[in-house]
Tab-separated table of C-alpha atoms and ligand atoms in Angstrom:
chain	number	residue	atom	x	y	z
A	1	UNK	CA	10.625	-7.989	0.167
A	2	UNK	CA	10.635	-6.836	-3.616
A	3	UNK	CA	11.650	-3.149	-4.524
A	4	UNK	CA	12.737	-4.911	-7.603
A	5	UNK	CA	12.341	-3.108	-11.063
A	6	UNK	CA	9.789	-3.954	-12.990
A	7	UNK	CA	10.012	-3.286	-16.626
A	8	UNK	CA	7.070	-6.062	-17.288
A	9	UNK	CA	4.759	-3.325	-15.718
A	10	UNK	CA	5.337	-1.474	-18.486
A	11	UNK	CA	4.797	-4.456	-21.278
A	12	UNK	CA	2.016	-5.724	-19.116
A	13	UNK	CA	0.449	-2.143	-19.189
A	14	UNK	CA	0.552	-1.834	-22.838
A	15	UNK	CA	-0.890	-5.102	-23.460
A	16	UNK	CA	-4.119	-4.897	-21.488
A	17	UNK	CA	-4.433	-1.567	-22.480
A	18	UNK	CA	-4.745	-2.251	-26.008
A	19	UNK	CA	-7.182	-5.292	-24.596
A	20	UNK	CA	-9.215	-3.175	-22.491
A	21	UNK	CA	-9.338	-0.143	-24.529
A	22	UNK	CA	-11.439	-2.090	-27.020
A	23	UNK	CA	-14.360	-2.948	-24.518
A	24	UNK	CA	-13.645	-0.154	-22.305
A	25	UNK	CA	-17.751	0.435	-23.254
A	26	UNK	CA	-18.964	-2.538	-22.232
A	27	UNK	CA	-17.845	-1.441	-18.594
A	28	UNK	CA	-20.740	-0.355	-16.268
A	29	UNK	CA	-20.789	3.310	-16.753
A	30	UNK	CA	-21.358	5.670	-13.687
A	31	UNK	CA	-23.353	7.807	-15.541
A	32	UNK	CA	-26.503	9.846	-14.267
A	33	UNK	CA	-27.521	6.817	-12.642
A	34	UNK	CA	-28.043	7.660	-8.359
A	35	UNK	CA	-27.546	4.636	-5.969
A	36	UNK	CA	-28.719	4.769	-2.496
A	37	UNK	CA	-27.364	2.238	0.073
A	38	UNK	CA	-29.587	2.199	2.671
A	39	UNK	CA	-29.804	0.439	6.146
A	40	UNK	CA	-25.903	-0.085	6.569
A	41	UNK	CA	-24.015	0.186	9.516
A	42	UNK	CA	-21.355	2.840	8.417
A	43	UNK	CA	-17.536	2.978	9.382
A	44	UNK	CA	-16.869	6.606	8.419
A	45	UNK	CA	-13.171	5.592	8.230
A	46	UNK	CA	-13.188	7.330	11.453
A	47	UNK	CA	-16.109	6.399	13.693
A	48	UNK	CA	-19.386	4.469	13.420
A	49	UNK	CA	-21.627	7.346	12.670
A	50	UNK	CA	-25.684	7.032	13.504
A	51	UNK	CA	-26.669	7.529	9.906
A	52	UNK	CA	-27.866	4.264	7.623
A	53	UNK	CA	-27.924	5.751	3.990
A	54	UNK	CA	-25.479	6.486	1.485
A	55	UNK	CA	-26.300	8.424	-1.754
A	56	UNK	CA	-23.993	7.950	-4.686
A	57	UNK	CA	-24.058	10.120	-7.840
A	58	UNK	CA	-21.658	10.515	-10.717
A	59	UNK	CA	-18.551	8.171	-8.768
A	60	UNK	CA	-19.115	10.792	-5.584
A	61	UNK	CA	-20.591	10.250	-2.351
A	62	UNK	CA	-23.621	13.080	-3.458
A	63	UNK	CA	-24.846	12.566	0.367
A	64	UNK	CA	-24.862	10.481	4.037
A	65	UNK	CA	-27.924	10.024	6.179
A	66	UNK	CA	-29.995	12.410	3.607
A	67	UNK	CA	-32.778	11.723	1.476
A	68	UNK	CA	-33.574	8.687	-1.341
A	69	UNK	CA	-33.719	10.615	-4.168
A	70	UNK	CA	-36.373	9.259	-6.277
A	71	UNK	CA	-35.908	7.063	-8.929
A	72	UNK	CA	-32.216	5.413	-7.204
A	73	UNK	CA	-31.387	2.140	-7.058
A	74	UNK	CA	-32.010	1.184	-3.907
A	75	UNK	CA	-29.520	-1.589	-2.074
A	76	UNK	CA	-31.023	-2.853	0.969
A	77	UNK	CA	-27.825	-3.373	3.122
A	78	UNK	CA	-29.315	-4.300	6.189
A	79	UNK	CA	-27.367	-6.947	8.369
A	80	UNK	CA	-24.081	-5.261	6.572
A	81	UNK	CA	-21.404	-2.594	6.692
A	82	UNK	CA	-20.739	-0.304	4.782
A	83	UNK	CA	-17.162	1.285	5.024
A	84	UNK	CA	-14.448	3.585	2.515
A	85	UNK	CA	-12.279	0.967	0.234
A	86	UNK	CA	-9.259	0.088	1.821
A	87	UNK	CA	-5.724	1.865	0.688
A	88	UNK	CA	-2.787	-0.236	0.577
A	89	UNK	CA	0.323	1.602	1.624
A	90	UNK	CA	2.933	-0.405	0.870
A	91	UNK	CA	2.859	-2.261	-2.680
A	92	UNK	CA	5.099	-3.027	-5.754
A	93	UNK	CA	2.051	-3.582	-8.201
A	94	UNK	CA	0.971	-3.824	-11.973
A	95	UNK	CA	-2.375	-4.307	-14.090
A	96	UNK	CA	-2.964	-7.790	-12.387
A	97	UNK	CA	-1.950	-7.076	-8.813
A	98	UNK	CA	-4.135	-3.961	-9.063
A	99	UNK	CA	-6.619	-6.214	-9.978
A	100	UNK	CA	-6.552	-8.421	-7.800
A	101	UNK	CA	-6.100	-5.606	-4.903
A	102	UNK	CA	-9.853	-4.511	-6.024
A	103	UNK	CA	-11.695	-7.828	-5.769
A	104	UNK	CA	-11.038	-7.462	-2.403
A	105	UNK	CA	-11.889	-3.847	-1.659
A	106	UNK	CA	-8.453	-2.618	-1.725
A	107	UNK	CA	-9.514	0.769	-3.824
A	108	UNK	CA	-6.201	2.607	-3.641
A	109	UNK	CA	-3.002	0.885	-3.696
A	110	UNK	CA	0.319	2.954	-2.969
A	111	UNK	CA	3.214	1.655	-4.879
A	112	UNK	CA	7.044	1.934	-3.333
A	113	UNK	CA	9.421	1.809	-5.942
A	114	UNK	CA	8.981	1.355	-9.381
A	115	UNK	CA	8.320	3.638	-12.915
A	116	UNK	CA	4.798	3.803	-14.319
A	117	UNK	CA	4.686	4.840	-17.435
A	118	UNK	CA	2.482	7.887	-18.839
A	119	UNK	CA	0.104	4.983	-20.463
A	120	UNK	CA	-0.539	3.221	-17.396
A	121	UNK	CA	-1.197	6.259	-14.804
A	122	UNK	CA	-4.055	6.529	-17.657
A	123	UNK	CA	-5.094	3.506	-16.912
A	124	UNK	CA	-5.134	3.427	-13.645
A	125	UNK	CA	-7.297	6.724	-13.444
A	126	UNK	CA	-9.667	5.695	-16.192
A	127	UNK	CA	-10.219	1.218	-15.984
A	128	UNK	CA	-12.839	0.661	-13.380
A	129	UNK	CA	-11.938	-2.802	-12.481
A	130	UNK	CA	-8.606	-2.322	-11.004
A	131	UNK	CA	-7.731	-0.348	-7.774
A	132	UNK	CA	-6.469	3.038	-8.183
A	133	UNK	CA	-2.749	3.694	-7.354
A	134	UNK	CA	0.285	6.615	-6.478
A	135	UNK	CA	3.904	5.615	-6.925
A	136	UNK	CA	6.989	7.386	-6.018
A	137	UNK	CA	8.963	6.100	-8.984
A	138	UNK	CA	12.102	5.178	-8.568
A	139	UNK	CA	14.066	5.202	-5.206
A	140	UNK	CA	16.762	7.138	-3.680
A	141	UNK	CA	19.707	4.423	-2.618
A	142	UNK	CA	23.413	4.311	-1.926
A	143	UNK	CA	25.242	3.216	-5.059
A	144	UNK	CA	25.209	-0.672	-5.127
A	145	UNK	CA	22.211	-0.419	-2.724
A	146	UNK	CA	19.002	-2.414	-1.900
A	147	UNK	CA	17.291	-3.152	-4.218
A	148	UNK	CA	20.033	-2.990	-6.612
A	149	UNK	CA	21.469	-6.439	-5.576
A	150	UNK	CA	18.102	-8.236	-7.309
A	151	UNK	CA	19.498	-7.364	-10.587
A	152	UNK	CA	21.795	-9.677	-11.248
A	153	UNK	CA	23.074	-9.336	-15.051
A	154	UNK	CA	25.816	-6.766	-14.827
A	155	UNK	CA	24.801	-5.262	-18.294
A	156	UNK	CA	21.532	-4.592	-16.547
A	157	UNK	CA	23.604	-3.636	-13.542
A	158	UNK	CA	25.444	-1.195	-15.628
A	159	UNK	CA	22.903	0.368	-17.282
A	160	UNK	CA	20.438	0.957	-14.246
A	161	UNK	CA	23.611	2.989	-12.722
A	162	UNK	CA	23.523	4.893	-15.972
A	163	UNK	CA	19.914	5.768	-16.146
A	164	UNK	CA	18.504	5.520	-13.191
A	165	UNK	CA	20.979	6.027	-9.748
A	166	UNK	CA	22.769	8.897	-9.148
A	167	UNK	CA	26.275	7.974	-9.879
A	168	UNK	CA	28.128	9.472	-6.655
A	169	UNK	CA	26.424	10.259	-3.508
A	170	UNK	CA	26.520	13.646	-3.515
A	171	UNK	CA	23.950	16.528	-2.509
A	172	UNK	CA	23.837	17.614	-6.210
A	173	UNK	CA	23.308	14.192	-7.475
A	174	UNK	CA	20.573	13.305	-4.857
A	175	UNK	CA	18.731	16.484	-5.712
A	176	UNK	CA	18.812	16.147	-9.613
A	177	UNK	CA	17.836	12.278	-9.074
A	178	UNK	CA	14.608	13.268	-6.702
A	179	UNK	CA	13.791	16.128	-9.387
A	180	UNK	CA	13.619	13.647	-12.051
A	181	UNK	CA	11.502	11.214	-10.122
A	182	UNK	CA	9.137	13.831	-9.641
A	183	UNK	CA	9.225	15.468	-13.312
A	184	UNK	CA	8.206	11.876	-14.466
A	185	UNK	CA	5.292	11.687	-12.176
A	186	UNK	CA	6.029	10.824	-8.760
A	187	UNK	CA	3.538	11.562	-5.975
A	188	UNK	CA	5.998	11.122	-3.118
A	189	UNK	CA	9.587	10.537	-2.769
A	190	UNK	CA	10.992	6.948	-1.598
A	191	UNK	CA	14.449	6.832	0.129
A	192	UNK	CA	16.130	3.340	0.836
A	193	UNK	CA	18.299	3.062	3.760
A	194	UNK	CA	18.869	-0.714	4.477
A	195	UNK	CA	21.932	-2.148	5.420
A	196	UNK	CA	20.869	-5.757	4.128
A	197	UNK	CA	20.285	-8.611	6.785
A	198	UNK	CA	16.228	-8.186	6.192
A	199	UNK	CA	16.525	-8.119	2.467
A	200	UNK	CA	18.802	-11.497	2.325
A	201	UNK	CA	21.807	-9.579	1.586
A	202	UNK	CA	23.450	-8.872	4.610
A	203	UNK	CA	26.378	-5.825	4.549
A	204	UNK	CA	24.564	-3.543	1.525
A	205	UNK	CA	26.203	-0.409	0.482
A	206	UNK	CA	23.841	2.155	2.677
A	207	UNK	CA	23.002	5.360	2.060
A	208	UNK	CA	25.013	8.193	3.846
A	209	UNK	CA	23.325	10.881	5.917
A	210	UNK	CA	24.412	13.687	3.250
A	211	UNK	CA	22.681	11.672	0.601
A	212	UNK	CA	19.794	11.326	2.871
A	213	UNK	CA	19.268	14.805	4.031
A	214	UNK	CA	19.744	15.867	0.595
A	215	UNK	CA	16.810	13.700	-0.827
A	216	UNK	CA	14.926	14.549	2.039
A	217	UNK	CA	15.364	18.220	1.178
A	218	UNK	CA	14.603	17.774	-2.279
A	219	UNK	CA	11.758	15.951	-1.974
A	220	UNK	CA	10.360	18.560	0.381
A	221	UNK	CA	11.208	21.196	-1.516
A	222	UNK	CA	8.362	19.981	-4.116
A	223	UNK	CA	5.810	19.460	-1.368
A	224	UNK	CA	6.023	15.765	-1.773
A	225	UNK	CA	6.633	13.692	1.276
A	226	UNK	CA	9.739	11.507	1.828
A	227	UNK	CA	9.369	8.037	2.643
A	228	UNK	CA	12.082	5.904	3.627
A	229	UNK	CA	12.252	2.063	3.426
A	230	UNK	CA	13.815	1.139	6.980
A	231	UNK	CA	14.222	-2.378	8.236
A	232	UNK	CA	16.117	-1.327	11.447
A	233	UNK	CA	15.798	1.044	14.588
A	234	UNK	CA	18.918	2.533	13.859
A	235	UNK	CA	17.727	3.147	10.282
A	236	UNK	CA	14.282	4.958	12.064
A	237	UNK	CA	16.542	6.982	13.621
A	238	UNK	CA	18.627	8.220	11.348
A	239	UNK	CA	15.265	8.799	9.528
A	240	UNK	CA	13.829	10.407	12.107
A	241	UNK	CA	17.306	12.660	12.359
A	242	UNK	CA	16.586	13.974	8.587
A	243	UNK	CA	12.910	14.880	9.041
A	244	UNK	CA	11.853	11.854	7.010
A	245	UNK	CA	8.002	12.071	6.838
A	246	UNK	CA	7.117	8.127	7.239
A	247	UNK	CA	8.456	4.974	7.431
A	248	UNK	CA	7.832	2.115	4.915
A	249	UNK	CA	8.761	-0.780	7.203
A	250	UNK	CA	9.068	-1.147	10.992
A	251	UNK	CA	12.112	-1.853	12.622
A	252	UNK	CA	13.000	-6.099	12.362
A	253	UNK	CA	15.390	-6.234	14.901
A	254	UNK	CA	15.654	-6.225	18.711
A	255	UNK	CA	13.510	-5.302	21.620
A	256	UNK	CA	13.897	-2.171	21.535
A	257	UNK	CA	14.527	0.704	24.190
A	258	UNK	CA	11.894	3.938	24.775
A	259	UNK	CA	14.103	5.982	23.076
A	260	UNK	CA	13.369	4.547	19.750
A	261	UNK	CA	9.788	5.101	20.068
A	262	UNK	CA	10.321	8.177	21.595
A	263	UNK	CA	12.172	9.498	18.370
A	264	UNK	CA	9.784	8.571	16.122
A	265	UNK	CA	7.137	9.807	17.420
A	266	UNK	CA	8.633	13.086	18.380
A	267	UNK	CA	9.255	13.107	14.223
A	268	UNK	CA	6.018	12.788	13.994
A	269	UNK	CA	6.756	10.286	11.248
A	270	UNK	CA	3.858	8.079	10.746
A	271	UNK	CA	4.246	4.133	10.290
A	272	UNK	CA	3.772	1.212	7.557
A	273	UNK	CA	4.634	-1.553	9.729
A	274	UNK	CA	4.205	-4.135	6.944
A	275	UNK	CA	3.728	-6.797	9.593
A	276	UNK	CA	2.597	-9.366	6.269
A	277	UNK	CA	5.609	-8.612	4.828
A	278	UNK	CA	7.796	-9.173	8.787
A	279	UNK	CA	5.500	-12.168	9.137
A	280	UNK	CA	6.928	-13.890	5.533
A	281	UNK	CA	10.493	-12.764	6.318
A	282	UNK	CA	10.401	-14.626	9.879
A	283	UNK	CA	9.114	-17.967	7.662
A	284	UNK	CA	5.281	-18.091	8.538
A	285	UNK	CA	3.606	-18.563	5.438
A	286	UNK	CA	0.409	-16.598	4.426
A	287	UNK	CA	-1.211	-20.473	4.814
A	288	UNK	CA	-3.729	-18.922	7.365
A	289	UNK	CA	-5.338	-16.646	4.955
A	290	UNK	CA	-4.751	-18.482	1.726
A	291	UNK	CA	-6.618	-21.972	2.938
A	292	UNK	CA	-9.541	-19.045	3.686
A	293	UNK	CA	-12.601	-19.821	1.193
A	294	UNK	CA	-13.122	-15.961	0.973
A	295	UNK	CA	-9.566	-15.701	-0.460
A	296	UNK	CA	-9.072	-19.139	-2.306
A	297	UNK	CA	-12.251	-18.269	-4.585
A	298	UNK	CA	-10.628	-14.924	-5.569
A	299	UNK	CA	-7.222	-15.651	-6.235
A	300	UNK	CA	-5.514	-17.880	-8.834
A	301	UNK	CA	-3.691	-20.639	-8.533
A	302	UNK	CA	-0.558	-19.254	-8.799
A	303	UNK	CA	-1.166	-16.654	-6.366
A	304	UNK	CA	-2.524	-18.993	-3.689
A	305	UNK	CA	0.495	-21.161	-3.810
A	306	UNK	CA	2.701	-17.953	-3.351
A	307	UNK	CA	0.843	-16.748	-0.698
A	308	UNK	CA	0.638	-20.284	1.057
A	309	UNK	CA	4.644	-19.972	0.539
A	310	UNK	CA	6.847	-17.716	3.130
A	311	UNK	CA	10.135	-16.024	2.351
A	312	UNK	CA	12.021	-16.991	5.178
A	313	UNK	CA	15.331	-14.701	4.876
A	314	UNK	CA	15.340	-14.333	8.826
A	315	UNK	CA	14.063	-17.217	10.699
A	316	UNK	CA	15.251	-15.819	13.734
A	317	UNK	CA	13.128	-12.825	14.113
A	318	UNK	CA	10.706	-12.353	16.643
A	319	UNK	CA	7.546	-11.145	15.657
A	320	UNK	CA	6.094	-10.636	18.934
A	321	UNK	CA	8.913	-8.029	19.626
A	322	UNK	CA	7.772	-6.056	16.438
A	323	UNK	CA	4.200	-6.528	17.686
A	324	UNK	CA	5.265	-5.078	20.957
A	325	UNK	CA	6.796	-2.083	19.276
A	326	UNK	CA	3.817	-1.340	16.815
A	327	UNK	CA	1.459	-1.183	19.848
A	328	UNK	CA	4.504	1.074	21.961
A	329	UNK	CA	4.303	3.501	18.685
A	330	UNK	CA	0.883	3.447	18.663
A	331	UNK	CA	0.285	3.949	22.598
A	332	UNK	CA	2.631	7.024	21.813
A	333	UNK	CA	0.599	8.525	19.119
A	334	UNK	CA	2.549	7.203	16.201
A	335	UNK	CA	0.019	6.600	13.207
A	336	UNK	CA	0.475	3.333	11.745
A	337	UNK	CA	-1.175	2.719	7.960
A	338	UNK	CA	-2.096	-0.577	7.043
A	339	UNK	CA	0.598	-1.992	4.554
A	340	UNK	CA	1.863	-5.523	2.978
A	341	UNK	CA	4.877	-5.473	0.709
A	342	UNK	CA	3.014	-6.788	-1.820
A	343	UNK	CA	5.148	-7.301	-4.968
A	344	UNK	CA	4.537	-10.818	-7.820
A	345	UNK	CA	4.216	-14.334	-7.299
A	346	UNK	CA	6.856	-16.446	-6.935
A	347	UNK	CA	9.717	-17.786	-4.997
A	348	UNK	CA	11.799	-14.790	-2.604
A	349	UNK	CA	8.269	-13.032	-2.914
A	350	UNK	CA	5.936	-15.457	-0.501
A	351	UNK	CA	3.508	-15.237	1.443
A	352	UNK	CA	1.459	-12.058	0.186
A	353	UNK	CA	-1.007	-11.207	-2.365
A	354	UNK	CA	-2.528	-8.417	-3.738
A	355	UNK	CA	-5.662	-7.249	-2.355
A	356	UNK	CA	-6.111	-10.672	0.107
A	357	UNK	CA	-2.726	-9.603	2.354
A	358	UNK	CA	-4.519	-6.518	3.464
A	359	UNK	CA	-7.241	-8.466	5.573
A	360	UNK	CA	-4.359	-10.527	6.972
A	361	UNK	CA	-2.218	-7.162	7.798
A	362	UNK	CA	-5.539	-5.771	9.584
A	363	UNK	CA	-5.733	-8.893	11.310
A	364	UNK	CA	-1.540	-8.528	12.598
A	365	UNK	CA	-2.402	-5.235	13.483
A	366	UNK	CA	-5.227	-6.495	15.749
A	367	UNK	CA	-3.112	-9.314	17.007
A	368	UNK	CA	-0.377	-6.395	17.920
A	369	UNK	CA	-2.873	-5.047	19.997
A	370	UNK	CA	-4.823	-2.620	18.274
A	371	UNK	CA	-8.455	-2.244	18.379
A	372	UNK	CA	-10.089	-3.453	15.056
A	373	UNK	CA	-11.818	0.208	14.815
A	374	UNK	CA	-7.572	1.306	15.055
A	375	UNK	CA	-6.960	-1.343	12.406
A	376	UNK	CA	-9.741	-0.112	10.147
A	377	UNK	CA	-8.396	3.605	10.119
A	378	UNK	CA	-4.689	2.545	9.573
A	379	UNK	CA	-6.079	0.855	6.076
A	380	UNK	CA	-8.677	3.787	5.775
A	381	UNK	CA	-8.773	7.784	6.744
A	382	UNK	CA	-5.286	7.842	8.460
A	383	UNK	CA	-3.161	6.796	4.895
A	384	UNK	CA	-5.603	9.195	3.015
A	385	UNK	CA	-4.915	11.649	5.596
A	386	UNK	CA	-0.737	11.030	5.537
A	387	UNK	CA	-0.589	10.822	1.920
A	388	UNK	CA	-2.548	14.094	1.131
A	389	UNK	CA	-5.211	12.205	-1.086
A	390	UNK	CA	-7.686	14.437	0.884
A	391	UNK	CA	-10.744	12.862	-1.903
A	392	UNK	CA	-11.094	9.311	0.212
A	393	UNK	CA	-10.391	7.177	2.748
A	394	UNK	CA	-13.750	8.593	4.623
A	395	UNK	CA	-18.037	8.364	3.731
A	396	UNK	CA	-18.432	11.868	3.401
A	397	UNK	CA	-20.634	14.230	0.829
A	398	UNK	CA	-18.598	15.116	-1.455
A	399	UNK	CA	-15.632	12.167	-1.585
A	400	UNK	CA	-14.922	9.766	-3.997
A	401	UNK	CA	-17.219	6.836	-3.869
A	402	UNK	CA	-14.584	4.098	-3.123
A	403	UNK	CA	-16.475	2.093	-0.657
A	404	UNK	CA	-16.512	-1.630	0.255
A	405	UNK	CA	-19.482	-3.368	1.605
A	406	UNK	CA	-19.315	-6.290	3.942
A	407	UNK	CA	-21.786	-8.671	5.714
A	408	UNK	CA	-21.562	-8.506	9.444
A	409	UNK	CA	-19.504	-5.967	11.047
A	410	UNK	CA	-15.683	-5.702	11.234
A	411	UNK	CA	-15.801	-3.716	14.194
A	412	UNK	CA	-16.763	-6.502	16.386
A	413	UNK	CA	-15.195	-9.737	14.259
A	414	UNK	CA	-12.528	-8.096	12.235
A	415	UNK	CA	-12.199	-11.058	9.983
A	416	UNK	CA	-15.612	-10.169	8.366
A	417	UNK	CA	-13.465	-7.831	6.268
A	418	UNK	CA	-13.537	-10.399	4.021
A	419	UNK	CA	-17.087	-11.000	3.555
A	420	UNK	CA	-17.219	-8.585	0.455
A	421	UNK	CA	-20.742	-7.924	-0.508
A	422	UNK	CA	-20.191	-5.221	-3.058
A	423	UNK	CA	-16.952	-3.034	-3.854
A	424	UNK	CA	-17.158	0.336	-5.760
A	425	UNK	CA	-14.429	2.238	-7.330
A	426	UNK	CA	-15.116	5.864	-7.692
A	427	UNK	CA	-18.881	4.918	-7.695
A	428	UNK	CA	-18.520	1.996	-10.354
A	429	UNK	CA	-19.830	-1.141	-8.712
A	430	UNK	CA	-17.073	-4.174	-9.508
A	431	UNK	CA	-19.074	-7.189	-11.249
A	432	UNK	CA	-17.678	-10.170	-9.105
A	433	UNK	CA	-15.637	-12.764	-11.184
A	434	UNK	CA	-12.587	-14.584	-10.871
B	501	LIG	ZN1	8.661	-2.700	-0.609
């Protein structure tokens, strides 16, 4: 579970930049060009709607179910499905992981701690071959807090305390700290309240409820939702309690009574259950999905062997309980988004990857009992809805062309997610390649 900082992002950023701003105009251009995709079945990101054609002009859906304009390039898609590109609501990404994320129609990837820098939000708007992304900068903790405890040089220590954490928990300092995060660019506001056993670090400083309120308030107070990183039901509560918007975990720990569920979906809080994530924490490896030809062929091999790999910081957890829960939340109305945890390769950080981890989350979802139409909207039109990024996450005139095109059909055999025919960021096709 990485919230870690990640100053590479930065170097990594600057790097490719300078690589890809010298071919940036060898990249397929959308131009005046007008595709049509006709013959599809299409997953609104709602419903399966009767219409078979899908006009795309300029990166924007120009049109569903109308006419082929003339002259289009025409993509017979009969046999397939076409659906919106799937949005990622949990991440810790860069350059590569976003990627990755887009080779296998993850179009949008929200990040959950972490500061981009002015260089690479251009990026991310403007390179065609990596998924899109919104980041909350950096988080709201309790001094000493997760994810403080990764950084393990006390010079580093020191100065993150200086520069980036508010010093004492206090409203004042929790309001000027949330301020900043959003003067530098945040889109939403992350708050961490963890108390350590899930994270590996049992007994964390946590934050306090004035601290949490106060962040909550702040955030709010900018029209930018607070989410808050939550690894227990007592945690979701206390959430819950200070009119926290969403949750970026489920709750890890026990069966749980209806009065949990009952709380958070009288919040109305919405859910990123991050069952990937719950799955590599328990010690199941992301073997399943990495021995998968459709993945293996995608990824590298460093990635492969960290996804084959599992974190195992709490082999005792049960993840039928949290499956039981996700499905109580969502039998009580509680929308749950499609989310991994994603962070880098390596050891502490198995069993996800970029972009592949979001067919194995669908596939969790489905296995926690949701319908794979359910699943589908959790990674589709209920984030987009959630997180306010009203321009996708649907096939509708008008909307960003993110779309990902599959053979077969998802809806029956959910697993055909990953048979990626085509993906499209904002109406640029991706040219497949390694
Ligand atoms: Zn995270």
């Amino acid at each position: 579970m990485d919230n870690r900082f990640r100053g590479i992002i930065g170097i990594t950023a600057i790097i490719i930049s300078i690589f890809f701003g010298g071919c940036k105009n060898k990249q397929p251009a959308p131009a005046d060009e007008v595709t049509a995709i006709i013959n599809a079945k299409i997953f609104d990101g709602e419903n399966v709607i009767d219409d078979t054609t899908v006009v795309i002009k300029d990166g924007i859906i120009q049109s569903v179910g109308g006419e082929i304009p003339e002259g289009a390039v025409i993509i017979d898609a009969a046999g397939k499905t076409l659906m919106p590109g799937l949005i990622d609501s949990h991440t810790h990404t860069d350059v590569d992981g976003l990627k990755d994320a887009l080779k296998f129609g993850v179009t949008t990837e929200l990040a959950m701690n972490g500061r981009t820098t002015k260089s690479e939000r251009k990026q991310v708007a403007e390179q065609n071959d990596i998924a899109d992304m919104r980041s909350p900068e950096m988080a709201v903790t309790a001094p000493g807090g997760h994810p403080t405890q990764y950084q393990n040089s006390i010079l580093i220590k020191a100065l993150r305390w200086l520069t980036a954490y508010p010093p004492k928990e206090t409203k004042e300092a929790e309001t000027k700290f949330v301020n900043k995060q959003i003067a530098a660019g945040a889109d939403y506001i992350k708050i961490i309240i963890e108390e350590g056993a899930f994270v590996g670090y049992p007994g964390l400083p946590v934050l306090n409820d004035e601290s949490l309120t106060a962040a909550v308030e702040a955030a709010h107070a900018k029209d930018k939702l607070a989410i808050a990183h939550i690894t227990t039901a007592e945690s979701a509560q206390r959430a819950a309690a200070a009119g926290v918007d969403g949750l970026a975990h489920m709750f890890f720990d026990n069966p749980q009574t209806r009065e949990v569920i009952d709380d958070i979906a009288s919040s109305n809080m919405f859910v990123i259950p991050t069952l990937t994530a719950a799955n590599s924490i328990f010690g199941n490896s992301g073997e399943v999905i990495a021995s998968d030809e459709r993945v293996s062929s995608k990824l590298s091999e460093e990635w492969l062997a960290s996804l084959s790999d599992s974190m195992n910081i709490y082999p005792e957890g049960d993840l039928g309980v949290v499956f039981a829960n996700v499905k109580a939340l969502h039998d009580a109305g509680v929308d749950i988004l499609a989310g991994t945890d994603v962070s880098e390769a390596g050891e502490g950080y198995g069993g996800l990857a970029h972009g592949a981890s979001m067919h194995h989350e669908l596939q969790l979802l489905a296995a926690a009992g949701l319908r794979p139409i359910e699943a589908l909207r959790a990674a589709t039109s209920v984030p987009a809805k959630r997180f306010g990024l009203n321009d996708r996450g649907r096939i509708a005139a008008g909307l960003r062309a993110d779309l990902l095109l599959l053979d077969g059909d998802p809806l029956v055999n959910l697993s055909d997610t990953l048979n990626i025919s085509a993906v499209w960021r904002g109406g640029v096709q991706l040219t497949a390649k390694k």
